[in-house]
Every structure is written in structure tokens, then in C-alpha cells.
XYZ file of C-alpha atoms in Angstrom:
727
model
C 57.141 79.182 103.061
C 59.357 79.139 100.113
C 63.054 77.723 100.362
C 65.413 80.316 101.505
C 69.211 80.614 102.064
C 70.225 78.674 105.126
C 72.397 81.454 106.614
C 69.316 83.594 107.111
C 67.385 80.910 108.846
C 70.393 79.889 110.832
C 70.821 83.277 112.117
C 67.220 83.664 113.093
C 67.322 80.081 114.662
C 70.234 81.377 116.611
C 68.270 84.459 117.943
C 65.364 82.218 118.904
C 67.633 79.829 120.685
C 69.208 82.819 122.583
C 65.835 84.239 123.879
C 64.382 80.916 125.261
C 65.565 81.653 128.712
C 63.633 84.879 129.514
C 61.522 87.994 128.834
C 61.354 91.801 129.350
C 58.890 94.437 129.351
C 56.117 94.341 126.658
C 56.294 96.969 123.995
C 53.879 99.200 122.008
C 52.609 97.190 119.069
C 52.928 93.412 118.101
C 56.305 93.589 116.294
C 57.844 95.729 118.906
C 56.228 93.715 121.501
C 57.591 90.446 120.373
C 61.129 91.872 119.997
C 61.273 93.579 123.361
C 59.646 90.700 125.284
C 62.460 88.618 123.914
C 65.034 91.022 124.856
C 66.269 91.534 121.437
C 67.718 95.053 120.269
C 67.017 96.310 116.745
C 70.640 96.007 116.195
C 70.533 92.393 116.851
C 67.608 91.697 114.643
C 69.183 93.830 111.913
C 72.403 91.799 112.024
C 70.659 88.545 111.775
C 68.595 89.587 108.827
C 71.448 91.283 107.017
C 69.906 94.810 107.036
C 70.553 98.089 108.780
C 69.021 99.186 111.878
C 67.069 101.822 109.946
C 65.163 99.168 107.978
C 63.996 97.435 111.311
C 62.909 100.879 112.484
C 60.907 101.521 109.370
C 59.428 97.915 109.597
C 58.268 98.497 113.199
C 57.052 102.075 112.431
C 55.007 100.944 109.263
C 56.852 103.135 106.726
C 58.214 100.247 105.000
C 57.870 96.535 104.469
C 60.708 93.848 104.026
C 60.751 92.245 100.619
C 61.566 88.860 99.184
C 63.677 86.498 101.269
C 63.882 89.160 104.204
C 60.044 89.300 104.180
C 60.061 85.353 104.965
C 62.882 85.424 107.250
C 61.233 88.325 109.423
C 57.949 86.550 109.370
C 59.733 83.323 110.591
C 61.225 85.329 113.557
C 57.977 86.774 114.606
C 56.189 83.490 114.360
C 58.839 81.946 116.482
C 58.620 84.808 119.124
C 54.842 84.740 119.261
C 54.865 81.078 120.200
C 57.181 81.887 123.175
C 55.584 85.146 124.165
C 51.693 84.896 123.526
C 50.013 88.401 123.689
C 47.762 87.159 126.684
C 50.964 86.427 128.606
C 52.958 89.307 129.726
C 56.262 88.729 131.452
C 56.164 88.901 135.225
C 56.615 92.362 136.852
C 55.932 94.106 133.585
C 53.845 97.055 133.211
C 51.537 98.067 130.227
C 53.233 100.588 127.774
C 51.277 103.454 126.444
C 49.643 102.995 123.103
C 51.918 103.356 120.170
C 51.127 106.595 118.157
C 49.835 106.345 114.590
C 52.851 106.923 112.102
C 50.634 109.182 110.190
C 49.540 111.292 113.173
C 51.061 114.645 114.207
C 54.626 114.245 115.430
C 55.575 114.692 118.924
C 56.588 118.114 120.270
C 60.369 117.172 120.842
C 62.638 114.269 120.113
C 62.856 111.668 122.884
C 65.945 112.354 124.951
C 68.328 109.462 126.031
C 68.052 108.313 129.551
C 71.376 110.131 130.623
C 70.016 113.383 129.188
C 68.011 116.049 131.081
C 64.546 116.799 129.676
C 64.416 119.336 127.000
C 61.867 121.969 127.120
C 58.697 121.568 125.197
C 58.218 123.533 121.902
C 55.829 123.442 119.081
C 56.625 121.128 116.251
C 57.881 122.584 113.098
C 55.587 122.171 110.069
C 56.249 118.694 108.328
C 58.672 117.799 111.074
C 59.184 113.997 111.398
C 59.627 112.122 114.707
C 63.149 111.536 116.079
C 64.245 108.004 116.866
C 67.198 106.402 118.632
C 69.381 104.004 116.660
C 70.027 100.958 118.563
C 73.535 99.574 118.756
C 76.796 100.165 120.517
C 76.551 103.383 122.632
C 79.146 103.942 125.411
C 78.457 106.210 128.500
C 80.694 108.547 126.816
C 78.508 108.766 123.726
C 75.416 109.308 125.894
C 77.171 112.120 127.757
C 77.895 113.511 124.277
C 74.267 113.701 123.539
C 73.374 115.050 126.849
C 75.873 117.793 126.572
C 73.726 119.354 123.627
C 70.741 119.146 125.835
C 71.891 121.941 128.191
C 71.258 124.346 125.397
C 67.844 124.047 123.505
C 69.248 125.540 120.311
C 71.569 122.416 119.981
C 69.575 119.834 121.805
C 70.253 117.132 118.822
C 73.971 117.510 119.136
C 76.800 119.176 117.301
C 76.664 117.113 113.843
C 74.603 114.713 111.821
C 75.669 112.054 109.324
C 73.170 112.325 106.360
C 72.420 109.155 104.804
C 69.533 107.552 102.491
C 68.006 104.271 103.244
C 64.796 102.749 101.445
C 64.456 106.048 99.598
C 64.152 108.062 102.864
C 67.032 110.726 103.912
C 67.917 110.300 107.501
C 70.241 112.335 109.821
C 72.209 110.138 112.381
C 73.040 112.540 115.318
C 74.992 111.789 118.499
C 73.586 109.649 121.117
C 71.803 107.326 118.626
C 69.433 109.984 117.573
C 67.956 109.606 114.082
C 65.942 112.340 112.337
C 64.051 112.256 109.236
C 65.133 114.908 106.611
C 62.271 116.280 104.389
C 64.718 118.337 102.184
C 64.560 117.721 98.483
C 67.649 119.784 97.580
C 70.920 120.767 98.645
C 69.619 124.247 99.416
C 66.772 122.988 101.334
C 69.014 120.783 103.234
C 70.989 123.671 104.522
C 67.673 125.442 105.455
C 66.638 122.486 107.299
C 69.738 122.179 109.284
C 69.596 125.887 110.399
C 65.926 126.038 110.981
C 64.728 122.507 112.236
C 67.638 120.167 112.957
C 68.684 121.939 116.178
C 72.324 121.139 115.477
C 75.417 123.176 116.662
C 77.660 123.382 119.959
C 77.803 126.254 122.320
C 80.975 128.502 122.305
C 84.007 127.261 124.186
C 84.828 130.688 125.681
C 82.839 133.798 126.706
C 83.673 136.064 123.763
C 83.766 133.226 121.411
C 81.040 132.146 118.816
C 78.852 129.104 118.655
C 80.106 126.179 116.478
C 78.226 125.855 113.225
C 76.375 122.633 112.668
C 78.206 119.978 110.784
C 76.625 117.746 108.186
C 78.468 114.753 106.938
C 77.385 113.302 103.668
C 77.555 109.726 102.691
C 77.745 108.691 98.995
C 73.918 107.975 99.021
C 73.356 111.403 100.269
C 75.704 112.898 97.506
C 73.564 110.956 95.028
C 70.223 112.216 96.321
C 71.543 115.834 96.386
C 73.134 116.005 92.996
C 76.802 115.962 93.993
C 79.533 113.751 92.423
C 80.245 110.761 94.647
C 84.131 111.056 93.683
C 86.261 113.698 92.443
C 88.007 113.809 89.159
C 91.900 114.220 89.157
C 91.668 117.812 88.207
C 88.988 118.397 90.984
C 91.036 116.546 93.564
C 94.090 118.687 92.743
C 92.116 121.977 92.802
C 90.367 120.759 95.972
C 86.881 121.525 94.875
C 84.224 121.043 92.232
C 83.807 123.634 89.634
C 81.956 126.828 90.334
C 79.809 126.001 87.329
C 78.556 122.767 88.901
C 74.598 122.445 89.226
C 74.822 122.159 92.901
C 76.939 125.258 93.406
C 74.565 127.163 91.094
C 71.484 126.004 92.881
C 73.013 127.234 96.270
C 73.759 130.462 94.670
C 70.247 130.982 93.445
C 68.962 130.350 97.070
C 71.353 133.078 98.088
C 73.995 130.913 99.887
C 77.676 131.600 99.479
C 80.829 129.498 99.641
C 84.152 130.513 101.046
C 87.136 131.092 98.831
C 87.986 127.307 99.133
C 84.893 126.527 97.161
C 82.906 123.351 97.517
C 85.367 120.825 98.466
C 85.848 117.880 100.971
C 85.077 120.435 103.872
C 82.768 123.105 102.706
C 81.258 126.082 104.463
C 78.010 127.418 103.352
C 76.810 130.560 104.698
C 74.854 133.756 104.349
C 76.333 137.264 105.634
C 75.681 137.524 109.343
C 72.907 139.709 110.405
C 73.868 141.327 113.779
C 74.929 138.413 116.111
C 73.002 135.873 114.243
C 75.105 133.408 111.989
C 73.709 131.307 109.147
C 76.446 128.872 108.353
C 76.598 125.214 107.965
C 79.866 123.160 107.523
C 79.781 120.135 105.170
C 82.010 117.145 105.386
C 82.083 114.851 102.404
C 83.402 111.263 103.037
C 84.052 109.867 99.723
C 86.104 113.030 98.695
C 88.702 111.974 101.376
C 87.653 114.454 103.950
C 88.638 112.253 106.866
C 92.238 111.553 106.220
C 92.779 107.791 107.005
C 96.388 108.672 108.564
C 94.332 110.445 111.304
C 90.986 109.144 111.237
C 91.609 105.468 110.276
C 88.627 103.704 108.941
C 86.188 106.223 110.200
C 85.044 107.032 106.625
C 83.831 103.349 106.143
C 81.769 103.304 109.372
C 78.166 102.990 109.191
C 76.285 106.369 109.798
C 75.294 105.692 113.241
C 78.675 104.680 114.342
C 80.548 107.587 112.464
C 78.116 109.985 114.264
C 79.451 108.325 117.523
C 82.988 108.854 116.612
C 82.691 112.485 115.506
C 80.345 113.277 118.295
C 82.756 112.015 121.049
C 85.517 114.107 119.161
C 83.388 117.168 118.989
C 82.186 116.993 122.730
C 85.816 116.635 123.928
C 87.608 118.873 121.391
C 85.424 120.710 119.195
C 83.250 120.108 116.222
C 85.571 119.330 113.263
C 86.022 122.390 111.013
C 88.189 120.589 108.417
C 91.362 118.312 108.724
C 92.616 117.611 112.229
C 95.299 120.299 111.543
C 92.709 122.987 110.747
C 90.695 121.973 113.713
C 93.656 122.301 115.872
C 94.324 125.733 114.772
C 90.603 126.721 115.064
C 90.568 125.457 118.748
C 93.141 128.055 119.412
C 91.206 130.755 118.162
C 87.935 129.313 119.765
C 89.484 129.423 123.182
C 91.211 132.874 122.670
C 88.887 134.815 120.349
C 90.562 137.960 118.979
C 87.824 140.391 120.056
C 85.455 140.842 122.958
C 82.649 143.140 123.880
C 83.674 146.329 125.563
C 82.139 147.808 128.674
C 79.205 149.950 127.926
C 80.016 153.507 126.887
C 78.145 156.614 127.846
C 75.327 155.670 125.619
C 75.087 152.238 127.093
C 76.442 150.780 123.854
C 79.122 148.069 123.710
C 81.947 148.037 121.144
C 84.282 145.314 119.892
C 87.671 145.726 121.365
C 91.042 143.430 121.507
C 90.702 140.430 123.788
C 93.708 140.443 125.977
C 95.645 137.217 125.669
C 94.628 136.532 122.100
C 96.638 137.074 118.971
C 94.380 139.835 117.742
C 92.644 140.237 114.381
C 95.497 141.456 112.376
C 98.553 139.348 111.357
C 102.034 140.386 112.330
C 105.362 140.079 110.455
C 107.711 137.502 111.691
C 111.446 138.173 112.242
C 113.516 137.671 109.052
C 115.300 134.714 110.881
C 111.847 133.018 111.550
C 110.595 133.267 107.934
C 110.646 130.022 105.877
C 112.337 130.022 102.602
C 110.336 132.030 99.895
C 108.754 134.322 102.405
C 108.288 137.831 101.090
C 110.750 139.227 103.822
C 113.500 137.269 101.873
C 112.508 138.368 98.376
C 115.805 140.430 98.109
C 118.004 137.231 98.530
C 119.877 135.663 95.604
C 117.690 133.023 93.991
C 119.782 130.040 94.883
C 121.092 131.455 98.207
C 120.929 128.777 101.006
C 120.544 130.300 104.487
C 122.786 128.784 107.180
C 122.194 128.487 110.880
C 123.301 132.067 111.640
C 120.507 133.319 109.169
C 117.606 130.808 109.843
C 116.036 129.841 112.872
C 115.823 125.854 112.665
C 113.848 124.403 115.693
C 112.750 120.912 114.676
C 112.196 117.534 116.250
C 114.921 114.943 116.857
C 116.228 112.735 114.163
C 119.218 111.369 115.604
C 120.972 107.944 116.025
C 124.633 106.513 116.675
C 126.471 103.304 116.425
C 126.083 100.980 119.391
C 128.984 100.258 121.631
C 130.521 96.867 122.294
C 128.722 96.746 125.546
C 125.391 97.597 124.160
C 125.912 94.960 121.491
C 126.176 92.235 124.094
C 122.748 93.074 125.390
C 119.722 91.300 123.936
C 117.034 93.794 123.191
C 116.372 97.445 121.883
C 113.373 98.910 123.679
C 111.740 101.946 122.503
C 109.628 104.338 124.715
C 107.391 107.113 123.462
C 106.480 110.469 125.105
C 102.668 110.660 125.154
C 101.380 113.742 123.441
C 104.970 115.176 123.633
C 104.230 118.485 121.730
C 101.053 119.160 123.721
C 103.163 118.774 126.892
C 105.804 121.113 125.395
C 103.094 123.778 124.950
C 101.773 123.391 128.524
C 102.854 126.535 130.657
C 104.795 127.845 127.612
C 104.979 131.770 127.505
C 104.682 132.803 123.942
C 104.921 136.121 122.135
C 101.591 137.721 121.266
C 102.520 140.589 119.276
C 105.241 141.892 116.690
C 108.951 141.360 117.322
C 111.410 143.823 118.585
C 114.957 143.752 117.399
C 117.695 143.983 120.053
C 121.531 144.138 119.448
C 124.042 142.536 122.050
C 120.997 141.875 124.416
C 121.407 140.261 127.912
C 119.563 137.007 127.652
C 116.239 136.797 129.478
C 114.525 133.514 129.775
C 111.230 135.201 130.298
C 111.366 137.031 127.006
C 110.069 134.723 123.990
C 111.620 135.254 121.023
C 114.769 134.307 118.581
C 118.259 134.842 119.854
C 121.531 134.674 117.636
C 124.045 133.027 120.071
C 127.100 130.732 119.895
C 126.448 127.653 121.995
C 129.336 125.613 120.727
C 131.109 125.864 124.035
C 128.548 123.827 125.963
C 130.320 120.674 126.749
C 127.993 117.709 127.238
C 130.392 115.524 129.107
C 130.138 118.044 132.276
C 126.843 119.524 132.748
C 124.665 120.627 135.598
C 121.633 118.249 136.468
C 119.931 120.298 139.238
C 122.314 121.918 141.567
C 125.177 119.458 141.097
C 127.695 119.012 138.002
C 127.845 115.494 136.619
C 130.300 113.862 134.356
C 128.821 112.103 131.203
C 130.019 110.584 128.126
C 129.136 113.330 125.812
C 129.941 111.288 122.642
C 127.006 109.180 123.459
C 124.520 111.936 123.701
C 122.913 114.153 121.132
C 123.209 117.811 121.123
C 120.143 119.467 122.586
C 120.743 122.435 120.179
C 120.272 120.636 116.752
C 117.679 118.388 115.397
C 120.160 116.000 114.033
C 122.102 116.061 117.369
C 125.164 117.478 115.837
C 127.284 119.971 117.992
C 126.919 123.529 116.830
C 129.938 125.196 115.181
C 129.355 128.806 115.812
C 126.569 131.269 116.147
C 123.040 130.212 115.277
C 119.459 131.201 115.751
C 117.502 129.530 118.587
C 114.171 129.995 120.310
C 114.174 130.976 123.926
C 113.615 127.651 125.510
C 116.704 126.216 123.733
C 119.029 129.156 125.088
C 117.431 128.698 128.634
C 118.360 125.052 128.526
C 122.076 125.831 127.794
C 121.945 128.212 130.823
C 120.355 125.400 132.796
C 123.202 123.128 131.859
C 125.483 125.496 133.611
C 126.938 127.628 130.653
C 127.015 131.316 130.024
C 125.440 132.707 126.909
C 126.092 136.029 125.143
C 123.527 136.711 122.450
C 124.613 138.769 119.473
C 121.308 139.796 118.375
C 117.693 138.863 119.098
C 113.952 139.421 118.031
C 112.047 139.402 121.080
C 108.271 139.945 121.875
C 107.515 142.015 124.958
C 103.813 141.232 124.709
C 103.350 137.644 125.817
C 101.315 135.326 127.592
C 100.649 131.430 128.016
C 98.275 131.384 124.932
C 98.385 127.725 124.584
C 97.463 126.641 128.069
C 93.732 126.282 127.524
C 94.460 124.456 124.085
C 96.767 121.979 125.942
C 94.171 121.509 128.695
C 91.257 120.791 126.306
C 93.336 118.244 124.208
C 94.790 116.778 127.413
C 91.437 115.955 128.840
C 90.246 114.804 125.685
C 93.034 112.341 125.390
C 92.906 111.190 128.911
C 89.008 110.708 128.925
C 89.177 108.732 125.925
C 92.017 106.574 127.097
C 90.233 105.947 130.339
C 87.296 104.717 128.337
C 89.538 102.331 126.527
C 90.596 101.044 130.027
C 93.896 103.087 130.483
C 93.550 105.044 133.602
C 95.817 107.790 134.671
C 96.569 106.466 138.128
C 97.949 102.831 137.013
C 100.912 101.433 138.496
C 103.717 100.993 135.960
C 102.956 97.187 135.515
C 99.153 97.756 135.248
C 99.870 100.466 132.789
C 101.835 98.281 130.598
C 99.030 95.661 130.718
C 96.383 98.147 130.077
C 98.216 99.545 127.006
C 98.582 96.154 125.475
C 95.897 95.954 122.762
C 93.798 98.938 123.990
C 92.780 99.942 120.646
C 90.858 96.573 120.038
C 88.803 97.212 123.124
C 86.688 99.646 121.097
C 88.106 100.558 117.712
C 85.969 103.528 117.245
C 87.223 105.182 120.294
C 90.715 104.365 119.384
C 90.013 106.354 116.340
C 89.216 109.301 118.440
C 92.551 108.914 120.253
C 94.309 108.941 117.002
C 92.411 112.117 115.872
C 93.277 114.023 119.123
C 96.912 113.376 118.837
C 96.828 114.453 115.082
C 94.973 117.670 116.160
C 97.967 118.455 118.440
C 100.678 117.947 115.755
C 98.655 119.509 113.000
C 97.467 122.508 114.718
C 101.093 123.365 115.699
C 102.058 122.745 112.118
C 99.500 125.115 110.879
C 101.183 127.879 112.837
C 103.800 127.838 109.855
C 101.736 126.731 107.031
C 103.579 126.679 103.820
C 102.197 127.651 100.312
C 99.640 125.148 98.911
C 99.834 125.653 95.106
C 97.586 128.313 93.936
C 100.405 129.544 91.337
C 102.486 130.721 94.215
C 106.237 131.824 93.463
C 108.933 132.466 95.821
C 108.965 135.883 97.197
C 105.097 136.300 96.999
C 102.752 136.239 99.871
C 100.510 133.110 100.363
C 97.164 132.868 101.790
C 98.093 131.602 105.157
C 100.340 134.827 105.808
C 96.780 136.750 106.233
C 95.941 134.928 109.308
C 96.833 136.205 112.888
C 97.540 132.534 113.691
C 100.281 132.392 111.106
C 103.145 132.237 113.863
C 106.181 130.338 113.127
C 107.885 131.578 116.339
C 105.146 129.964 118.429
C 105.626 126.622 116.677
C 109.394 126.888 117.065
C 109.067 127.837 120.736
C 106.864 124.569 121.324
C 109.228 122.276 119.427
C 112.192 123.788 121.038
C 110.662 123.100 124.470
C 109.681 119.595 123.649
C 113.134 118.721 122.466
C 114.884 120.051 125.500
C 112.384 118.389 127.845
C 113.248 115.153 126.026
C 116.999 115.823 126.485
C 116.700 116.791 130.270
C 115.165 113.201 130.816
C 117.998 111.687 128.907
C 120.612 113.603 130.804
C 118.950 112.636 134.178
C 118.611 108.926 133.121
C 122.417 108.984 131.957
C 123.611 110.389 135.134
C 121.781 107.845 137.413
C 122.058 104.770 135.272
C 125.041 105.201 132.897
C 122.664 104.357 129.938
C 122.520 106.415 126.808
C 120.057 106.240 123.952
C 121.121 104.679 120.572
C 118.458 106.361 118.735
C 115.806 109.151 118.861
C 113.001 109.959 116.364
C 110.830 113.093 117.404
C 109.307 111.684 120.717
C 110.580 108.138 120.610
C 113.716 107.071 122.298
C 115.480 103.577 122.013
C 117.666 102.068 124.672
C 119.502 98.834 124.630
C 118.583 96.582 127.535
C 118.704 92.969 128.732
C 114.823 92.494 128.911
C 112.171 93.440 126.407
C 110.085 95.754 128.714
C 110.749 99.427 129.698
C 111.013 98.225 133.189
C 113.948 96.372 132.261
C 116.011 99.821 131.968
C 113.884 102.420 133.660
C 115.220 102.934 137.265
C 112.042 102.398 139.122
C 112.430 101.811 143.030
C 109.438 100.735 145.056
C 107.282 101.608 142.153
C 108.625 105.298 142.006
C 110.457 106.604 138.997
C 113.626 108.690 138.866
C 112.678 112.190 139.670
C 112.963 114.136 136.457
C 113.638 110.961 134.365
C 111.187 108.866 132.311
C 108.040 107.719 134.040
C 105.374 105.369 132.609
C 101.943 106.602 132.424
C 99.185 107.801 130.197
C 99.478 111.676 130.973
C 101.129 113.848 128.422
C 104.880 114.018 128.934
C 105.045 110.441 130.517
C 106.081 107.453 128.441
C 104.626 104.269 126.974
C 106.176 101.382 125.524
C 106.699 101.947 121.711
C 108.086 98.624 120.728
C 110.909 96.027 121.319
C 113.152 94.495 118.873
C 116.513 92.346 119.270
C 119.903 93.810 119.168
C 120.642 91.431 116.416
C 117.892 92.734 114.470
C 119.025 96.203 114.805
C 122.567 95.373 113.716
C 121.408 93.134 110.868
C 119.354 96.234 109.485
C 122.100 98.598 109.536
C 124.370 96.232 107.948
C 122.018 95.532 105.116
C 121.683 99.210 104.308
C 125.374 99.835 105.059
C 124.259 102.637 107.587
C 125.798 102.327 111.030
C 123.717 105.316 112.187
C 120.477 104.339 110.703
C 117.615 105.772 112.914
C 116.321 102.527 114.498
C 113.554 104.483 116.230
C 111.846 104.662 113.032
C 111.311 100.923 112.840
C 111.219 99.926 116.421
C 107.358 99.471 116.665
C 107.083 96.525 114.410
C 110.396 95.956 113.068
C 109.467 96.387 109.418
C 112.019 98.107 107.320
C 111.211 98.656 103.695
C 113.459 101.527 102.762
C 116.334 103.153 105.031
C 115.311 106.497 103.516
C 111.594 106.280 104.381
C 110.409 108.947 106.548
C 108.222 108.541 109.650
């Protein structure tokens, strides 16, 4: 045996030392028998030898052999195991395994399902189909459930998606649940055909009249090289969001009668043929090295090995839906998937069904917004002077809080600034919210109706925050220490302004009369976002539970569980981040602005052609989220006399004597203040965002000469690089 680098042998020796204590069931051939008798997984051997799991699979199946130093190291491992586990001495209690099939023989009729999955019905093997395998490695119960979910529908028994990679010259598709498929396709067009004909990928529809999700292929850099696609985009291609139509890969698809959508072949591409009846032929493609998975929302997912990336995306797909693009696009697509615009009618006299409007949906056709709801540059505002700036009486401006105030002398005597953050605040704001489904109707001098979704021109300057109703009782507060609930900056309104229904309803709740001047209301309405909220809530809670944060924790246990929860499983932590981004991004898409394409003010842009372009729904959710937060602040102030010093979106900062939220939240016998802040993982409850010292806050404000610098922006880690930086 030749001299080899010591780290390889050290790793192997460590493995040998680790297996001296016992054995397991014998395996199919000598390599597998020795490994399994020692209780070693393919992942453990791969890690010691510095290769990937797929290489160990290939070595054990006879499709490839290790070379050079890894050949010697692998032989050393097998020799050491053979001395400890001779072929004639099977471990006690073992049973003989069936003979291992010849790699060159006909493939099995179906992939081997995971232990947690129900047995899939047998079917004839497709010509040239390769056996499926399970990749060893970290597989949580959630991941196995993800794989099993596809087993209930034989069309999608291999899960919703696959990560396509190339190893040792072989193209492989890494699916959910650890399943690995060999891919025989030699070209991009053939890969699409294989996906639709043999791969058994996809996801059942989320609602009765909906459509099944298209299979998703995630291409690694190695797969891009194999199929003739660039591994990176040029600056021009990046700005355009696609490769040129004249690229050879795009031409190849066209020759095979495949089409691309108007967005072309970009980081998220859709390759399809026109539907024939109810049969769809469409594959979604995600290209990692083209920045398809935004690091702001997906963290380091784009750098994960294929099997682990398949796990992350598979958990997200099973709990939310198969990604259709960015988290924002997926959030919007989830709304439509849960409320499809059409459904099949009852049979007519001839027994035929027809497409009809699906009640509770936004329909197939876009509707115009009200002029006050239109963002600047909208075609409805084309007649305004070029440099006209619309004021509150012309423009609906419902946005999240960005408010702060100087600390009082008493607050400066305290030691800590403690931030609490509302979990999935905008999702909670959408829960149970009645929104308009159709076009607006203009009313003059209407009587306010809190059940009518819409936009109202009303003067709320008479609302005095120093005396408000909290429930059925009037309470006295220090209004100068409270932000106004009617403006994002917390400023007191000075005259008539446009507000969404939840904002005006909150003014009535505070005990004040309102007299609208004008309104645009929607008589056709419904709780369109309830199913959307429930699915995202369940996805968030299930993933947090997998990370050790249960919904029924006591306050102390919750704070302990949240401390470092992301480190327990960084991959599942990515799913949590993606779910939260799906909420915010999906709501943002309801008022998507122009995205280049030569747009000029006054001209329509692409998003306006969608039924889901609904700025009024976005405004209503934000309005309700902001007033929900203000209601908690008022309850807290009335009971404790404590007022926030800063608010940024869903993060609120208080001065306190201790570093924990329990040092200022009024818990009694483990029970929170009714209607106030409550610690917990559920949407609408709060978690600890961060703690800094009062001295830190004063020093930061003095450094930037900004007495009202929003400290909520920096409370998490205390790092301040620029006072003007956004969130």
C-alpha cells in the first residue's frame, strides 16, 4: 500500500474504532455487508473518504470504482471491517437478506419507498428506466412525511421536485425523502420529456377546482454544463432576467415544440406545451447559480448539496406549495391555488359541464382600483400634472409603522431597551379579514360601515389619544408618548385623508365618531385570505415545532426554546425564513410596481393584467396589522403606564429594568394581560427580538444627532452602520 495523506487514514481509523463495539444486520454483497454489519451509513463513509454519498452508492452498485488515494483508503476500510466481521460470522439475531440484483439486470418495477410511506402500486417499468435509490444522510421525520405525501397519488409518487446534478459523469435527480433517480436524458428537451413521462414528479392540487402543481427541476452548475446552459449570467442577461432567445438551448427547446412564457428562460423558467383538454405538459425550472433562491429569504440554500437542498425545498413544498418563483411569486400563486378563479358548473341538459366563476375568488379578469388606491404612475392618474405630488386627501397611504420618540427622563434611568417582535404579523392581520372581491363603487357622504371593505376619505384629526376607550371603559393616557394609529410615521393627522376600512373602524373603536366625505367600497366581499393564512400558519408552526419550539410552551420555556433555535437544524431554519418571506412577498405582489421593460408613467405595466393585482387588499391587511399592534400598545399602556420608545413594522421597543420581555410584560401567574402582548410562537403573539442598554440607545442617537432615530431597526444585534439605512 502506498503512502497516503494522513487525514484520510485518520478518518478511516476513527471509523474503525467507532464500530468495534457491535454489529447490525448483514447486507446484500460484501461491500454493503461489511458497511452495514458495522452500523455505518453511506453518509459516514462518504464523509471520511471526502466524497459524496452518490459516489459510495456507485461503488457499492458496481457502476464506478474509486481511484488513486481513495481506492487505497476505501480498501483499507473494507480490510479492517472484514477482520472484525468475517463473512461466516453473521451478527447474532440477524436474518439473511435477499440476494442483491445484478446492476445490469432489468430494473425493479417501482422505486423503494421510505419506511414511513405507504406502498406504491406496482406498474411496468419504463423503457431504459434506472433503479431508484435512497440517499443516506440527515432525514427528519418531517422530510420522510414529505416523501410519503406524494405516495398517496401514484402520479407524483417521487415527490414534487428534484435537484438535478452530475456526479462521476452520471446525471442524477435528488428527490424528497432521500430518493435518487438516474436521469437518462442527454439534452434539455429530453430532460423535460423525462420529467413528464418517467420521473413521477408533481404535487396534487390544493383545492377542488384547482390544478395540480407542475414538477420542479432545480439545476446545479454541473447540470447546467451538461445541458448546454451558462453557469452564470452576463450583466446584460442579469438585467434582462433571461438568456437571449437566440441561445442554442432555447432553440433546442423550440425545435422540440416546447415553449417558454413571456419572461423567457431566466432563473425561474416555465417550459410547456399548450394544454390538451385537462392534460397539462409543463415543467418549472429553477437555476441556482442564476440567483433563483434569493439569499435574503433562502439563506445558504443555494450552496447546499443536492440531497439536502431537495430536503429543504421538499419540506417547503409539502407545507406551503411547490415553489413557482421567488417567495413573493409563490405567496401570490398560493392565493390563486387555494381560490382558483373558475370551477366546473353543474351538468347542463346535455350532461356537459362548463367553466364558471368560482365564488370567493377574484375571478379571471382584472378590475380597476379606485383612483385613491392607485400608486403613482398608474394609468388612472395619467391626466395629473407631471410633477404633481398627491397628498393624504388624494392618496391611500396604508403602510407599516416606522416611528420613534426621544426617551423620557424616567426611561433614561432604566437599564435596558427590550424589543419584542410580532410573529408573522401580516399573516395574523390577514386572518379573518373581509376584503373586496370585485370592482369598487363610489359613494358620496356615506355612513361608515365597518363591514364594507374599501377606502374612505374622512377627517380623523379629532381623535384624542389621551382619552380613548379600551373595551367598554374610557382610559386616560399620555397621548404625547403614543404614535397615532392612523399614519405610518405615527404623526397626528391634520385633516381629511384616505384610510382603509380597518383604520376607520379602529377610530370608532377608540370611541370617536367618524363622518366620511367620500368612499370607494366593494359590496362583493369575502374572507379571501383565510385559507392562505391557515396554510402558512400551519407551515410555520409545524417547522418551528420541528426546531423544538412548541405552541403550548410556558413563557419561560418559550424564551428558552427560541434561544438558538436556528442552530438546531439550519436547513429547517431556512424553511422558516422562506415561509415568513412568502407572507410579506405575497402581500407585496398585490401592488406590484413596474419592473423596467421600458415603462413610462401613465402607461400600464404587466402586473395590472392580473386579477390578483389588488392594492386595496394589501392596504387592508397592512391597516389591520398596524391597528392590531396599536391596540396592544394601548392595552399595555393603560395597565402598566409603559409606552414604547420605537416601533418598526412589527417590532416594538420598551425601556425596562431587566433584559427579558418578562421584565416589562405584565404576566400574572403565567397569564398575560388580556388584549396585550403575549409571548408565544403563534402568529400574532410576540417573541424576544433583542436587548440593548439604554446607554447604547442614547449614544447612538447622540452620535448621529438624531433624538428620534428608530432604535427598533438596530435592537436585534446593536450594530448601527448608517442612520439612514433601511430595515
